Coordinates of C-alpha atoms in Angstrom, one line a residue:
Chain A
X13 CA -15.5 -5.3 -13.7
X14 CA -12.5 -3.2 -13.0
X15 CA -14.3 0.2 -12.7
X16 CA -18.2 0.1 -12.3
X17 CA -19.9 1.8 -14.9
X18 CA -23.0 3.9 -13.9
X19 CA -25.3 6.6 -14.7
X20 CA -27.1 7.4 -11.3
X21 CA -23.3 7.7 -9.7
X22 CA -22.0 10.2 -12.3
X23 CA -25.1 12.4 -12.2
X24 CA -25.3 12.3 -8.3
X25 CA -21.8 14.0 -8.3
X26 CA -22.3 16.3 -11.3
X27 CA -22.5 19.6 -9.5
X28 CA -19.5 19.4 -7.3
X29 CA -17.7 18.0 -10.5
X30 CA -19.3 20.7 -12.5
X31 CA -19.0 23.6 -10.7
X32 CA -15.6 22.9 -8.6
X33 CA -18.2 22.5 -5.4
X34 CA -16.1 22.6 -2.1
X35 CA -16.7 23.5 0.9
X36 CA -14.8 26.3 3.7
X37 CA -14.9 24.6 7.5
X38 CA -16.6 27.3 9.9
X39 CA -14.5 26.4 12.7
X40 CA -10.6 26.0 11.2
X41 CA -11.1 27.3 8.2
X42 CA -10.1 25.3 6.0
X43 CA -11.3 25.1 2.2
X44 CA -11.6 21.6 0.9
X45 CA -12.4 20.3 -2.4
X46 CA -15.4 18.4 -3.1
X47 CA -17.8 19.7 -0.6
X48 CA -18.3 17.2 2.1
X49 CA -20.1 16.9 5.7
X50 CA -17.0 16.9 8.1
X51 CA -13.9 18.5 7.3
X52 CA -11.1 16.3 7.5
X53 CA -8.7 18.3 8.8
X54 CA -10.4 19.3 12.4
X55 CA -13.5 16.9 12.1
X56 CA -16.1 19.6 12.3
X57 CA -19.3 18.7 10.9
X58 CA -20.3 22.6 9.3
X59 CA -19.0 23.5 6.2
X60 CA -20.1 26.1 4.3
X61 CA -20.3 25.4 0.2
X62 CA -18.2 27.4 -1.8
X63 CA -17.9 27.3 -5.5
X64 CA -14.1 27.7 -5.7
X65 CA -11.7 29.7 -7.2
X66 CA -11.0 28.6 -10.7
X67 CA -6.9 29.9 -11.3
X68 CA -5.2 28.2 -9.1
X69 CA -1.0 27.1 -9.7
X70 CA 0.4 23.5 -10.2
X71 CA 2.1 22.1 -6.9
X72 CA 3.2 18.7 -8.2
X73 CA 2.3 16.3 -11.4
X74 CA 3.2 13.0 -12.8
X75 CA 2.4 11.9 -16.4
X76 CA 0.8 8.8 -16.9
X77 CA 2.5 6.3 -19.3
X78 CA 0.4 2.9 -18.4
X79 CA -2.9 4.3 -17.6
X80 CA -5.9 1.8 -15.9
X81 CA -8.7 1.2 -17.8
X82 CA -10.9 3.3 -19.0
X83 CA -7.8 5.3 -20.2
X84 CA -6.2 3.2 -22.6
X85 CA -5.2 4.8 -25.4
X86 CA -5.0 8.5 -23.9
X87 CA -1.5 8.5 -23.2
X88 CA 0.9 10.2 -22.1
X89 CA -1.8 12.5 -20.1
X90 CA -0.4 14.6 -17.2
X91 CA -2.3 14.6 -13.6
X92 CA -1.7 17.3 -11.4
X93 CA -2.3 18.6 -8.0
X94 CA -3.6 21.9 -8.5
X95 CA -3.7 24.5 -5.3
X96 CA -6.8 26.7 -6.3
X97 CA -6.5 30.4 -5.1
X98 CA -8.6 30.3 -2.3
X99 CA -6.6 27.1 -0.9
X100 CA -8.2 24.1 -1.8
X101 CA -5.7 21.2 -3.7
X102 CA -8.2 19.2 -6.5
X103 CA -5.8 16.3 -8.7
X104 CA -7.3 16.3 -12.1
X105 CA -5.6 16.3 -15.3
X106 CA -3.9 19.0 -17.4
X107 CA -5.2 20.2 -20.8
X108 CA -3.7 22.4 -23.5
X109 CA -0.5 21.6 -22.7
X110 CA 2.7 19.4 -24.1
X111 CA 3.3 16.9 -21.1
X112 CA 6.9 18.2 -21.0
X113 CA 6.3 21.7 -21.1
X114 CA 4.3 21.3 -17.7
X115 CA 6.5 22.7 -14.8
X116 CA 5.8 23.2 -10.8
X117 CA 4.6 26.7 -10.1
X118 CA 2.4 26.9 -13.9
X119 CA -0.9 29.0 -13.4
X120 CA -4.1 27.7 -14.4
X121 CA -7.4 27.5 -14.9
X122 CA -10.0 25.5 -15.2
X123 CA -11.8 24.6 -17.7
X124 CA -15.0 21.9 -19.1
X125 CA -13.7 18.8 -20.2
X126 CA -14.2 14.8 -21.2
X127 CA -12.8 12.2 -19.7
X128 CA -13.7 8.9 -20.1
X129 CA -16.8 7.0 -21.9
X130 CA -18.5 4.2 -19.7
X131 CA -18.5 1.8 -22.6
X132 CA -21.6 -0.5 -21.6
X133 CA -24.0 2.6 -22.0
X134 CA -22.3 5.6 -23.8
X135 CA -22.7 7.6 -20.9
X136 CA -20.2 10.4 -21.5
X137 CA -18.3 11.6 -18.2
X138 CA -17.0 15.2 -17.9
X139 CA -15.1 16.9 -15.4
X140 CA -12.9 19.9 -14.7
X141 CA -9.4 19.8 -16.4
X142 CA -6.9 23.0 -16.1
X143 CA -5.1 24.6 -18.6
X144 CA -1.9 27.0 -18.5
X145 CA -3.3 31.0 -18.0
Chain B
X19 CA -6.9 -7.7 27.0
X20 CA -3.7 -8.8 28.4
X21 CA -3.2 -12.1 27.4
X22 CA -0.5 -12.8 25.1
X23 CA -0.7 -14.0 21.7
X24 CA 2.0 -16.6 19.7
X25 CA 2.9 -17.2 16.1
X26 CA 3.5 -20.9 16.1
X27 CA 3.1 -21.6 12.4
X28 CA 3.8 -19.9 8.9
X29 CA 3.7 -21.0 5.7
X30 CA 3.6 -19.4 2.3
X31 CA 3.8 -20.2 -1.5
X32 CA 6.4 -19.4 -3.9
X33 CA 5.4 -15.8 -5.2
X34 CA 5.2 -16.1 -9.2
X35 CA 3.0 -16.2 -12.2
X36 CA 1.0 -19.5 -11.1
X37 CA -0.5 -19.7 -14.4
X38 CA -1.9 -23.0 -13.1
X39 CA -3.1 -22.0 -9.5
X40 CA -6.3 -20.3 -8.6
X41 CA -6.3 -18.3 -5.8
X42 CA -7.9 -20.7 -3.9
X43 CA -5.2 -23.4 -4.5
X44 CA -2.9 -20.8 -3.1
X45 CA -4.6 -19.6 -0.1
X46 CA -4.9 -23.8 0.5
X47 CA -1.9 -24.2 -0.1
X48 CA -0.2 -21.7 2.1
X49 CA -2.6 -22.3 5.3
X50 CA -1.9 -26.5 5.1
X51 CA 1.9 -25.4 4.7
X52 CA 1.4 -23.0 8.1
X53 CA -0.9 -25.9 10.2
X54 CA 2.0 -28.7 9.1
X55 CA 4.6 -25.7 10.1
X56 CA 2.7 -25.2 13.7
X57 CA 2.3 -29.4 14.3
X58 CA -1.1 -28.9 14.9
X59 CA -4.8 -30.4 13.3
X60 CA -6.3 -27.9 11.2
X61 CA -9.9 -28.4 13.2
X62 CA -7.6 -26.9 15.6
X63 CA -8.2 -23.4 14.3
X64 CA -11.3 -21.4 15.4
X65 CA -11.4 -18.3 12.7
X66 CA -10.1 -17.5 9.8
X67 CA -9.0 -14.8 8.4
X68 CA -8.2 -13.9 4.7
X69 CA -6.7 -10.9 3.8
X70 CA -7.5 -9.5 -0.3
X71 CA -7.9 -6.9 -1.8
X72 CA -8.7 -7.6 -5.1
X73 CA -10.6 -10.7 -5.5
X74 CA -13.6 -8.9 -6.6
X75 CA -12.3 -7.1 -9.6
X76 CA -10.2 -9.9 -10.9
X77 CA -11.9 -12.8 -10.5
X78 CA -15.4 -11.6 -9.7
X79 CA -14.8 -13.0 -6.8
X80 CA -16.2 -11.9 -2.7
X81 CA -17.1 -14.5 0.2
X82 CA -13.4 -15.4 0.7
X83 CA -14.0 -16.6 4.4
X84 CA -16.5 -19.4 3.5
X85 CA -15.1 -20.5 0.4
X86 CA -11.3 -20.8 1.5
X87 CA -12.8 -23.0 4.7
X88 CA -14.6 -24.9 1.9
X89 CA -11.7 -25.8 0.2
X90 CA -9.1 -26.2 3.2
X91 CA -12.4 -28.7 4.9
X92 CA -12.6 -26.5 8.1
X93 CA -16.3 -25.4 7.0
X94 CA -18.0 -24.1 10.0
X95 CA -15.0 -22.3 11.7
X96 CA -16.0 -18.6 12.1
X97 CA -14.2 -16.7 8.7
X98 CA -14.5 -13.7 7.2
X99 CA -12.0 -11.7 4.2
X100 CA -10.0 -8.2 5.6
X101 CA -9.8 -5.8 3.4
X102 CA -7.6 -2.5 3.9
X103 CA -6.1 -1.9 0.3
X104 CA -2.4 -3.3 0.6
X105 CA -2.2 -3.0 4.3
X106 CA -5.0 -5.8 4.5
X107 CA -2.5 -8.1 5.6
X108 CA -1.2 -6.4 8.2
X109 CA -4.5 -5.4 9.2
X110 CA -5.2 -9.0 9.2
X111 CA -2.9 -9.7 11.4
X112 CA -3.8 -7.0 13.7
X113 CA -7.6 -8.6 13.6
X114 CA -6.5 -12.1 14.6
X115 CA -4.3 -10.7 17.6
X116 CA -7.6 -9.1 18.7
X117 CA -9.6 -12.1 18.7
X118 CA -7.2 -14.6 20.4
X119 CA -5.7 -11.6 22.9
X120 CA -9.6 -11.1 23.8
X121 CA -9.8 -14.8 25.0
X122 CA -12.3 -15.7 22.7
X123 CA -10.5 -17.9 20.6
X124 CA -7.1 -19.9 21.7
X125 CA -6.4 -20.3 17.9
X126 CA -6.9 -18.9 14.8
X127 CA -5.0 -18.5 11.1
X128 CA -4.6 -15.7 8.9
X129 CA -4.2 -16.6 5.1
X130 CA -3.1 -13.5 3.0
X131 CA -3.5 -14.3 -0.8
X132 CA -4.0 -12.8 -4.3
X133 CA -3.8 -13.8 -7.7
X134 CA -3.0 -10.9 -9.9
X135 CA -2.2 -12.5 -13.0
X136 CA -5.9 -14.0 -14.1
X137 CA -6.6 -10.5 -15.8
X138 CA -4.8 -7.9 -18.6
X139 CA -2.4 -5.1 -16.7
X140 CA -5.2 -2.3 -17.7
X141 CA -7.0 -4.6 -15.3
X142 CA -4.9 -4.8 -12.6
X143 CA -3.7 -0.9 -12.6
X144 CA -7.7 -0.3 -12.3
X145 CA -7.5 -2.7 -9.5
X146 CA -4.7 -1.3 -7.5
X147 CA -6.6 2.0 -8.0
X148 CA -9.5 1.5 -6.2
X149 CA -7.6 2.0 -3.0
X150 CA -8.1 5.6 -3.7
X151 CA -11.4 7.7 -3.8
X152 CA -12.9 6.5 -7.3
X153 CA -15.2 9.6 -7.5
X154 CA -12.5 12.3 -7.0
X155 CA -9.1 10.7 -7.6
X156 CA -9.3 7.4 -9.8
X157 CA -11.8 9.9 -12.1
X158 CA -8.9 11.9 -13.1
X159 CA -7.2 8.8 -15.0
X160 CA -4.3 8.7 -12.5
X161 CA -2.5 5.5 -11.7
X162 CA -1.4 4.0 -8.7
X163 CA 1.9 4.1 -9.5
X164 CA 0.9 8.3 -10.8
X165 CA -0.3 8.9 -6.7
X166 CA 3.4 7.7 -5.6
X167 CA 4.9 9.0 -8.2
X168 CA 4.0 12.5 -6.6
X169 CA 5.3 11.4 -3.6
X170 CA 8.4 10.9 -5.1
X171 CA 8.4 14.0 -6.7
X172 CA 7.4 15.8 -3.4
X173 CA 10.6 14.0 -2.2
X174 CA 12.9 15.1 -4.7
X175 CA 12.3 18.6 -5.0
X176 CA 12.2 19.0 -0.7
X177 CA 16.1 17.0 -0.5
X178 CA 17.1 18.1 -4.1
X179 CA 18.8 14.2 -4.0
X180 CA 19.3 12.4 -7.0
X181 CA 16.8 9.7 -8.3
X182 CA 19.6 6.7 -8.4
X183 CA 19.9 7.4 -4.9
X184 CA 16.3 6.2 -4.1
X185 CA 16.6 3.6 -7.1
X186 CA 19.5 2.0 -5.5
X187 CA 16.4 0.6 -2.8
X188 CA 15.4 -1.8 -5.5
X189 CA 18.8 -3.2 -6.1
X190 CA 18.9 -4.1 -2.5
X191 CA 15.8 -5.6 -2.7
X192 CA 17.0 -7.6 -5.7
X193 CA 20.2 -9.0 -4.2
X194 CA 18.6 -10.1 -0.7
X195 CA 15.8 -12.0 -2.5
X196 CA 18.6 -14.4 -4.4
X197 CA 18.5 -16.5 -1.3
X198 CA 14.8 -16.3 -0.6
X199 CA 13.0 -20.1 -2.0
X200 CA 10.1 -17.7 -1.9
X201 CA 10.7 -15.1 -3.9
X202 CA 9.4 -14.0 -7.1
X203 CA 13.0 -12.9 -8.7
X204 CA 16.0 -14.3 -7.4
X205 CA 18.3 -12.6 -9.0
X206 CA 20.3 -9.2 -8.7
X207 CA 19.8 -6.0 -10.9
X208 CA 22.3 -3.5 -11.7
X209 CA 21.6 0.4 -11.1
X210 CA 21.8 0.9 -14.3
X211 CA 19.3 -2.0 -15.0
X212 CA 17.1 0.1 -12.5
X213 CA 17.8 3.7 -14.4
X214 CA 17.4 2.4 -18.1
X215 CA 14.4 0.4 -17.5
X216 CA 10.8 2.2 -18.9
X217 CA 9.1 5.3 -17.2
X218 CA 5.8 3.9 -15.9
X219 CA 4.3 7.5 -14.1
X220 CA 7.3 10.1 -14.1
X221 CA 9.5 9.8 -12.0
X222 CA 9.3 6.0 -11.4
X223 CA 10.5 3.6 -13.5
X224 CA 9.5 0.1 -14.1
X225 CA 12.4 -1.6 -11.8
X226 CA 11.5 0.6 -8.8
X227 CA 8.1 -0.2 -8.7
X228 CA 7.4 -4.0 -7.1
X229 CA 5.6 -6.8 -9.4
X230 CA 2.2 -8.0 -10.4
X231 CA 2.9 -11.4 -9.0
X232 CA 0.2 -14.2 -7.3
X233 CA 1.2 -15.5 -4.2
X234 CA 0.0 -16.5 -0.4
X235 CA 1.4 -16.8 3.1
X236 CA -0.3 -17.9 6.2
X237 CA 0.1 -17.8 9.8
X238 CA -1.1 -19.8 12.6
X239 CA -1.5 -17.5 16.4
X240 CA -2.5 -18.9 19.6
X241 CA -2.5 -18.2 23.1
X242 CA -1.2 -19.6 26.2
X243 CA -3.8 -22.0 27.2
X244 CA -3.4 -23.2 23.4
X245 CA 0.2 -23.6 23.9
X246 CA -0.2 -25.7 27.6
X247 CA -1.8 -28.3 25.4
X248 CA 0.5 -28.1 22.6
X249 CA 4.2 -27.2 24.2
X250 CA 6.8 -26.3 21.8
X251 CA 10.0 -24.9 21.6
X252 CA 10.6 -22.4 19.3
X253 CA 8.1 -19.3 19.9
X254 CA 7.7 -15.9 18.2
X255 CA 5.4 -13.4 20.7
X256 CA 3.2 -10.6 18.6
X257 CA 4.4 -7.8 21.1
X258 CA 3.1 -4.9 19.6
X259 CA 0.5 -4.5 16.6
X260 CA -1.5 -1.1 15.6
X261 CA -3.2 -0.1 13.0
X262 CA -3.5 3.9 11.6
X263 CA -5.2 5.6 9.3
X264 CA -4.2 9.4 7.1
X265 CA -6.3 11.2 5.0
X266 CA -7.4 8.7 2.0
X267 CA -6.1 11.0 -0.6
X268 CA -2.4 12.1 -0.4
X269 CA -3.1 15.4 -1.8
X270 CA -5.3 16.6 0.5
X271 CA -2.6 16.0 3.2
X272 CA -0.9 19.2 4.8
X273 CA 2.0 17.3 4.4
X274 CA 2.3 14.6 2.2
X275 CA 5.6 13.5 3.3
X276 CA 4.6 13.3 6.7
X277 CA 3.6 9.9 6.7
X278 CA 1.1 10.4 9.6
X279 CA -0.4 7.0 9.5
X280 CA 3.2 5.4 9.4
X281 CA 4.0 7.7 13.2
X282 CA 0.7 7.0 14.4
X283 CA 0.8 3.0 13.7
X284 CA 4.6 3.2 15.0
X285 CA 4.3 5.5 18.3
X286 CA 1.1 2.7 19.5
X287 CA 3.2 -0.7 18.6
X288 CA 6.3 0.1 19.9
X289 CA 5.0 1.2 23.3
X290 CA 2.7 -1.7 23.6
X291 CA 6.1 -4.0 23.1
X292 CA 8.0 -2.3 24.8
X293 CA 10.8 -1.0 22.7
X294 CA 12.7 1.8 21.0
X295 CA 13.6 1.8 17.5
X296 CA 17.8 1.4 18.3
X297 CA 16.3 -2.5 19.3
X298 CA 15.1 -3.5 16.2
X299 CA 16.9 -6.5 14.5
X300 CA 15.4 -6.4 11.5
X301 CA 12.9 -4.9 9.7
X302 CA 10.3 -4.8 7.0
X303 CA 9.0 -1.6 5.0
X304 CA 6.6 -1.4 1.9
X305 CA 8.3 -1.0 -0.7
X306 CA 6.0 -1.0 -3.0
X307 CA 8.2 1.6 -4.6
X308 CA 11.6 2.5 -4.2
X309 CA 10.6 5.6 -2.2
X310 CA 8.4 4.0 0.1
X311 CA 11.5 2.0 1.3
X312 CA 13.6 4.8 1.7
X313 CA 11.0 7.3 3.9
X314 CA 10.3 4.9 6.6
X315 CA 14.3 4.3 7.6
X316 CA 14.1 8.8 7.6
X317 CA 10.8 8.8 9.8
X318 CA 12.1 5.9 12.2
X319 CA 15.2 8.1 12.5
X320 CA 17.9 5.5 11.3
X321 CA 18.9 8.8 9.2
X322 CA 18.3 12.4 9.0
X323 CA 15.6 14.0 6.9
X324 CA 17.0 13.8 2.6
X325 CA 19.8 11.5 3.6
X326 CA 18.1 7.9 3.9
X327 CA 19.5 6.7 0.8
X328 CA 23.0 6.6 2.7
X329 CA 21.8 3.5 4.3
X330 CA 21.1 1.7 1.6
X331 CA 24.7 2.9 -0.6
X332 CA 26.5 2.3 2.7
X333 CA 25.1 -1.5 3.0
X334 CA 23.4 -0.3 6.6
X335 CA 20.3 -1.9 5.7
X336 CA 22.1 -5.3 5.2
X337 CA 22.2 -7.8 8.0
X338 CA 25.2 -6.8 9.7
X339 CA 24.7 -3.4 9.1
X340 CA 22.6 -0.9 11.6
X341 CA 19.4 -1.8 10.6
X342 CA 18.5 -4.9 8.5
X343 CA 16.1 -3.6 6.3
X344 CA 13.7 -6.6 3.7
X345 CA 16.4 -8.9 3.8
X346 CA 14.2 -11.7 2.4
X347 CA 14.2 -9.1 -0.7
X348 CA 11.0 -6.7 0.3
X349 CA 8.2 -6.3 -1.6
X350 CA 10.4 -5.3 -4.9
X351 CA 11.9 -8.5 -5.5
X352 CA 10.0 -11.2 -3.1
X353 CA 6.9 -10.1 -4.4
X354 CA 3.9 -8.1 -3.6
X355 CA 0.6 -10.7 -4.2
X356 CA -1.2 -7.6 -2.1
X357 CA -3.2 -9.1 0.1
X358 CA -0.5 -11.5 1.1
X359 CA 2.6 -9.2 1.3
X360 CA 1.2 -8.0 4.6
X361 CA 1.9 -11.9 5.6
X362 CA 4.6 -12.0 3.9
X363 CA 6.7 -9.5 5.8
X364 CA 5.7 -11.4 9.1
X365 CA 6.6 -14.4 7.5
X366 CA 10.0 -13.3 6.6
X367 CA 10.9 -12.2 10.2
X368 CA 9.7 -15.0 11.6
X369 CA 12.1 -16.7 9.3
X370 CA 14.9 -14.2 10.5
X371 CA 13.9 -15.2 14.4
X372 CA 13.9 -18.9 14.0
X373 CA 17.3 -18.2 12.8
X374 CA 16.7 -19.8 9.2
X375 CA 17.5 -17.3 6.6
X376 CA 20.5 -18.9 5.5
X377 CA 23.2 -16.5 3.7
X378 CA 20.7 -13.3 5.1
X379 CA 20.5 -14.1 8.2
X380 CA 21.1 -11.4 11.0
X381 CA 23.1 -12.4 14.2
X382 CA 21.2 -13.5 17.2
X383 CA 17.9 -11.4 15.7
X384 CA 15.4 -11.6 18.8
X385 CA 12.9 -8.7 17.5
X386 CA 11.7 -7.8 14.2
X387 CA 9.0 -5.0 13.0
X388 CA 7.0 -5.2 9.9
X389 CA 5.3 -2.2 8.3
X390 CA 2.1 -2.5 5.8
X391 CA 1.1 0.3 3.6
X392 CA -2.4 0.5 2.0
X393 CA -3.2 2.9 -0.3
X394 CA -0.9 5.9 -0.6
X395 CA -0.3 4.8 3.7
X396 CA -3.9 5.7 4.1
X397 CA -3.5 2.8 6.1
X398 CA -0.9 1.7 8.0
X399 CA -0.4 -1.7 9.7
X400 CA 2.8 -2.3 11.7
X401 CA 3.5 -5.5 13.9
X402 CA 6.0 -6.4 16.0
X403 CA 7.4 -9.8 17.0
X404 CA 9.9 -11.0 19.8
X405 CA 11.4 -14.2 19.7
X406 CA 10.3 -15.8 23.3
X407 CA 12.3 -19.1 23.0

């Protein structure tokens, strides 16, 4: 029972997923990725959704070698922080690439991708992945 | 709430593979080894809290308070399970303070436990991983291990120093836990040991991070009306406790280095004991990996920014040295049974107070500080104890 399965909570979440939904705080600015009520940084409760940028430049990755479940089987697979242009940081994997040709400071861009099967149901759940420019 | 709250019991089980223990045994096990530890009658405790994280992924397992009074025959004391990632034991611990430091009760236990080894490791990475945000972070197929990895990586490209000098954390660890009848490896590991052994998330290796292990530790706390009834001589004060929390997800941290939580929990503790850091005897930081030993001596100030690791190649953070740092072999080599290794740490400095860690022990150590990490420090736990008598 190590990650619960479910159809209602992957379709609830499918446009921010989807579409890279964030979210720019009216009062400090700040541009956060997924949208949410209150931003984090200065706890103001207005945000204003924002489909974000979708080139952005990787800040930092690892790559996975012993993944969790739900993974097994898909490695070595590289996660990165991305810094999208307009300033919001999303993790999410890479795509495209050789795990050691990834290096800080690579542009790119996003693009539709699987990522795991919920095996009780076959429910197949995508995401956004990047890939070098 | 100004009454003052005691530790005058602590027990624990060997940390291990307990192939043959459930983790119900253990928590049982650890809280009769605390009440024989304090003198006391068991009925003599009022709540109970148990700190776990993961019962309910790996054994399918929830209503920890009842069923641990169940099987320790204290049903009907008030009980309930704390859960805070791997800071739950220190949060625990924080939560029992409150409740005897409010009057309410004069004596209560905390029983940290988990049992990690009932499941595959697929299981238990998934496990450790739901102390991030399972929507937006877990989704992405990162690791625990992955989230400090980019810590570590954050680290390394900031202080451009070299990975064996963060490694070298874990041999430290190794060698203080010989000693330690309740650690999970007694025995010492070479660097190279630590450098050759496999890449689990790049950078880390396998011998930096600490083990799957099961394991429990319990406390007993009073207060003084407790202790008028009960007199003893050898008492431990909680003098400072505070919990913090950071953003949940590292990356969405201005700076993830910053350890925010970690100053946060500090800065409240240590001025509700009392003290500055250059009186700490000995102390306890989460080294769930080698880097997470390293940052807190940096943030404390015990070394500059990048230069941390000098403590640990100089032998500073042995006792003796300027700040006696897991001598009882931190979470690396004692263990890390999660929701115990917040009890754990307290457990090990109450040892250091009483003055009965043998080969480790420090000199004359009267206080001690204990830092919890849950999460990526999301949250942070810290306690601090004095030795009263």
């Amino acid at each position: 029972m190590v990650w619960a399965e479910s159809v209602p909570r992957v379709w609830r979440e499918r446009v921010k997923k989807y579409r890279l939904l964030g979210g720019k705080c009216l009062k400090c600015g700040s541009v956060v990725y997924p949208y949410r009520p209150a931003c984090p940084y200065c706890g103001h409760e207005e945000l204003q959704p924002l489909e974000l940028s979708r080139r952005g430049r990787v800040i930092n990755f690892t790559i996975i070698r012993h993944p969790p479940t739900g993974f097994v089987g898909k490695e070595p697979y590289v996660v990165a922080i991305v810094e999208l242009e307009d300033g919001a940081r999303v993790l999410a994997q890479l795509t495209d690439v050789k795990p050691e040709d990834v290096k800080i400071g690579l542009e790119v861009e996003a693009v539709f991708r699987k990522y795991r099967e919920q095996a009780s149901n076959g429910v197949i759940e995508y995401g956004i992945k990047f890939r070098p420019v | 709430m100004n009454g003052k709250v005691y530790i005058i019991g602590a027990g624990a089980t060997k940390i291990g593979e307990h192939w043959d223990k459930s983790l119900r045994d253990l928590a049982v096990e650890a809280l009769f080894a605390a009440v024989k530890d304090a003198s006391i009658d068991k009925r003599d405790v009022e709540a109970l809290y148990v700190s776990n994280m993961m019962s309910g992924e790996l054994q399918g397992q929830e209503h920890l308070g009842a069923l641990i009074a169940t099987w320790a025959g204290i049903p009907g004391v008030a009980a309930c399970k704390v859960e805070g990632a791997c800071a739950c034991g220190g949060v625990a611990i924080h939560q029992a303070y409150l409740a005897v430091a409010s009057g309410l009760y004069d004596c209560v236990a905390v029983v940290g436990v988990e049992k990690m080894t009932d499941v595959i490791p697929s299981d238990v990475t998934a496990a450790l991983a739901t102390a991030e945000d399972q929507d937006y972070v877990v989704f992405t197929g990162t690791s625990f291990v992955g989230l400090n990895a980019l810590i570590y990586r954050f680290y390394l490209e900031k202080y451009r120093v070299k990975q064996e000098d963060i490694a070298r954390f874990a041999v430290h660890c190794h060698k203080m836990a010989v000693s330690n009848p309740y650690a999970q490896f007694r025995r010492p590991v070479s660097l190279e040991d630590v450098m050759s052994s496999p890449v689990i998330a790049d950078p880390i290796r396998l011998l930096e991070c600490a083990p799957v292990g099961d394991g429990a530790a319990a406390l007993i706390l009073c207060n003084e009306r407790f202790l008028k009834e009960n007199p003893r001589d050898d008492l431990i004060e909680i003098s400072g406790t505070a919990v913090a929390t950071d953003i949940v997800s590292m990356h969405e941290r201005r700076d993830p280095l910053a350890a925010s939580a970690l100053r946060r929990a500090l800065d409240i503790a240590m001025e509700k004991a009392g003290i500055e850091t250059k009186e700490i005897d000995v102390l306890e930081v989460h080294d769930a990996f080698t880097i997470l030993g390293i940052l807190p001596l940096e943030l404390m100030g015990y070394a500059p920014p990048g230069e941390g690791w000098r403590l640990v190649a100089e032998g500073q953070v042995e006792p003796g040295g300027k700040i006696p740092t897991n001598t009882m072999g931190g979470l690396k080599a004692r263990g890390h049974p999660v929701g115990g290794t917040g009890v754990y740490q307290v457990l090990d400095i109450v040892t250091q107070l009483r003055g009965k860690a043998g080969s480790n022990q420090v000199e004359d150590a009267e206080i001690g500080l204990a830092q919890n990490f849950g999460g990526v420090a999301s949250t942070v736990a810290v306690n601090i104890l004095k030795r009263v008598r």
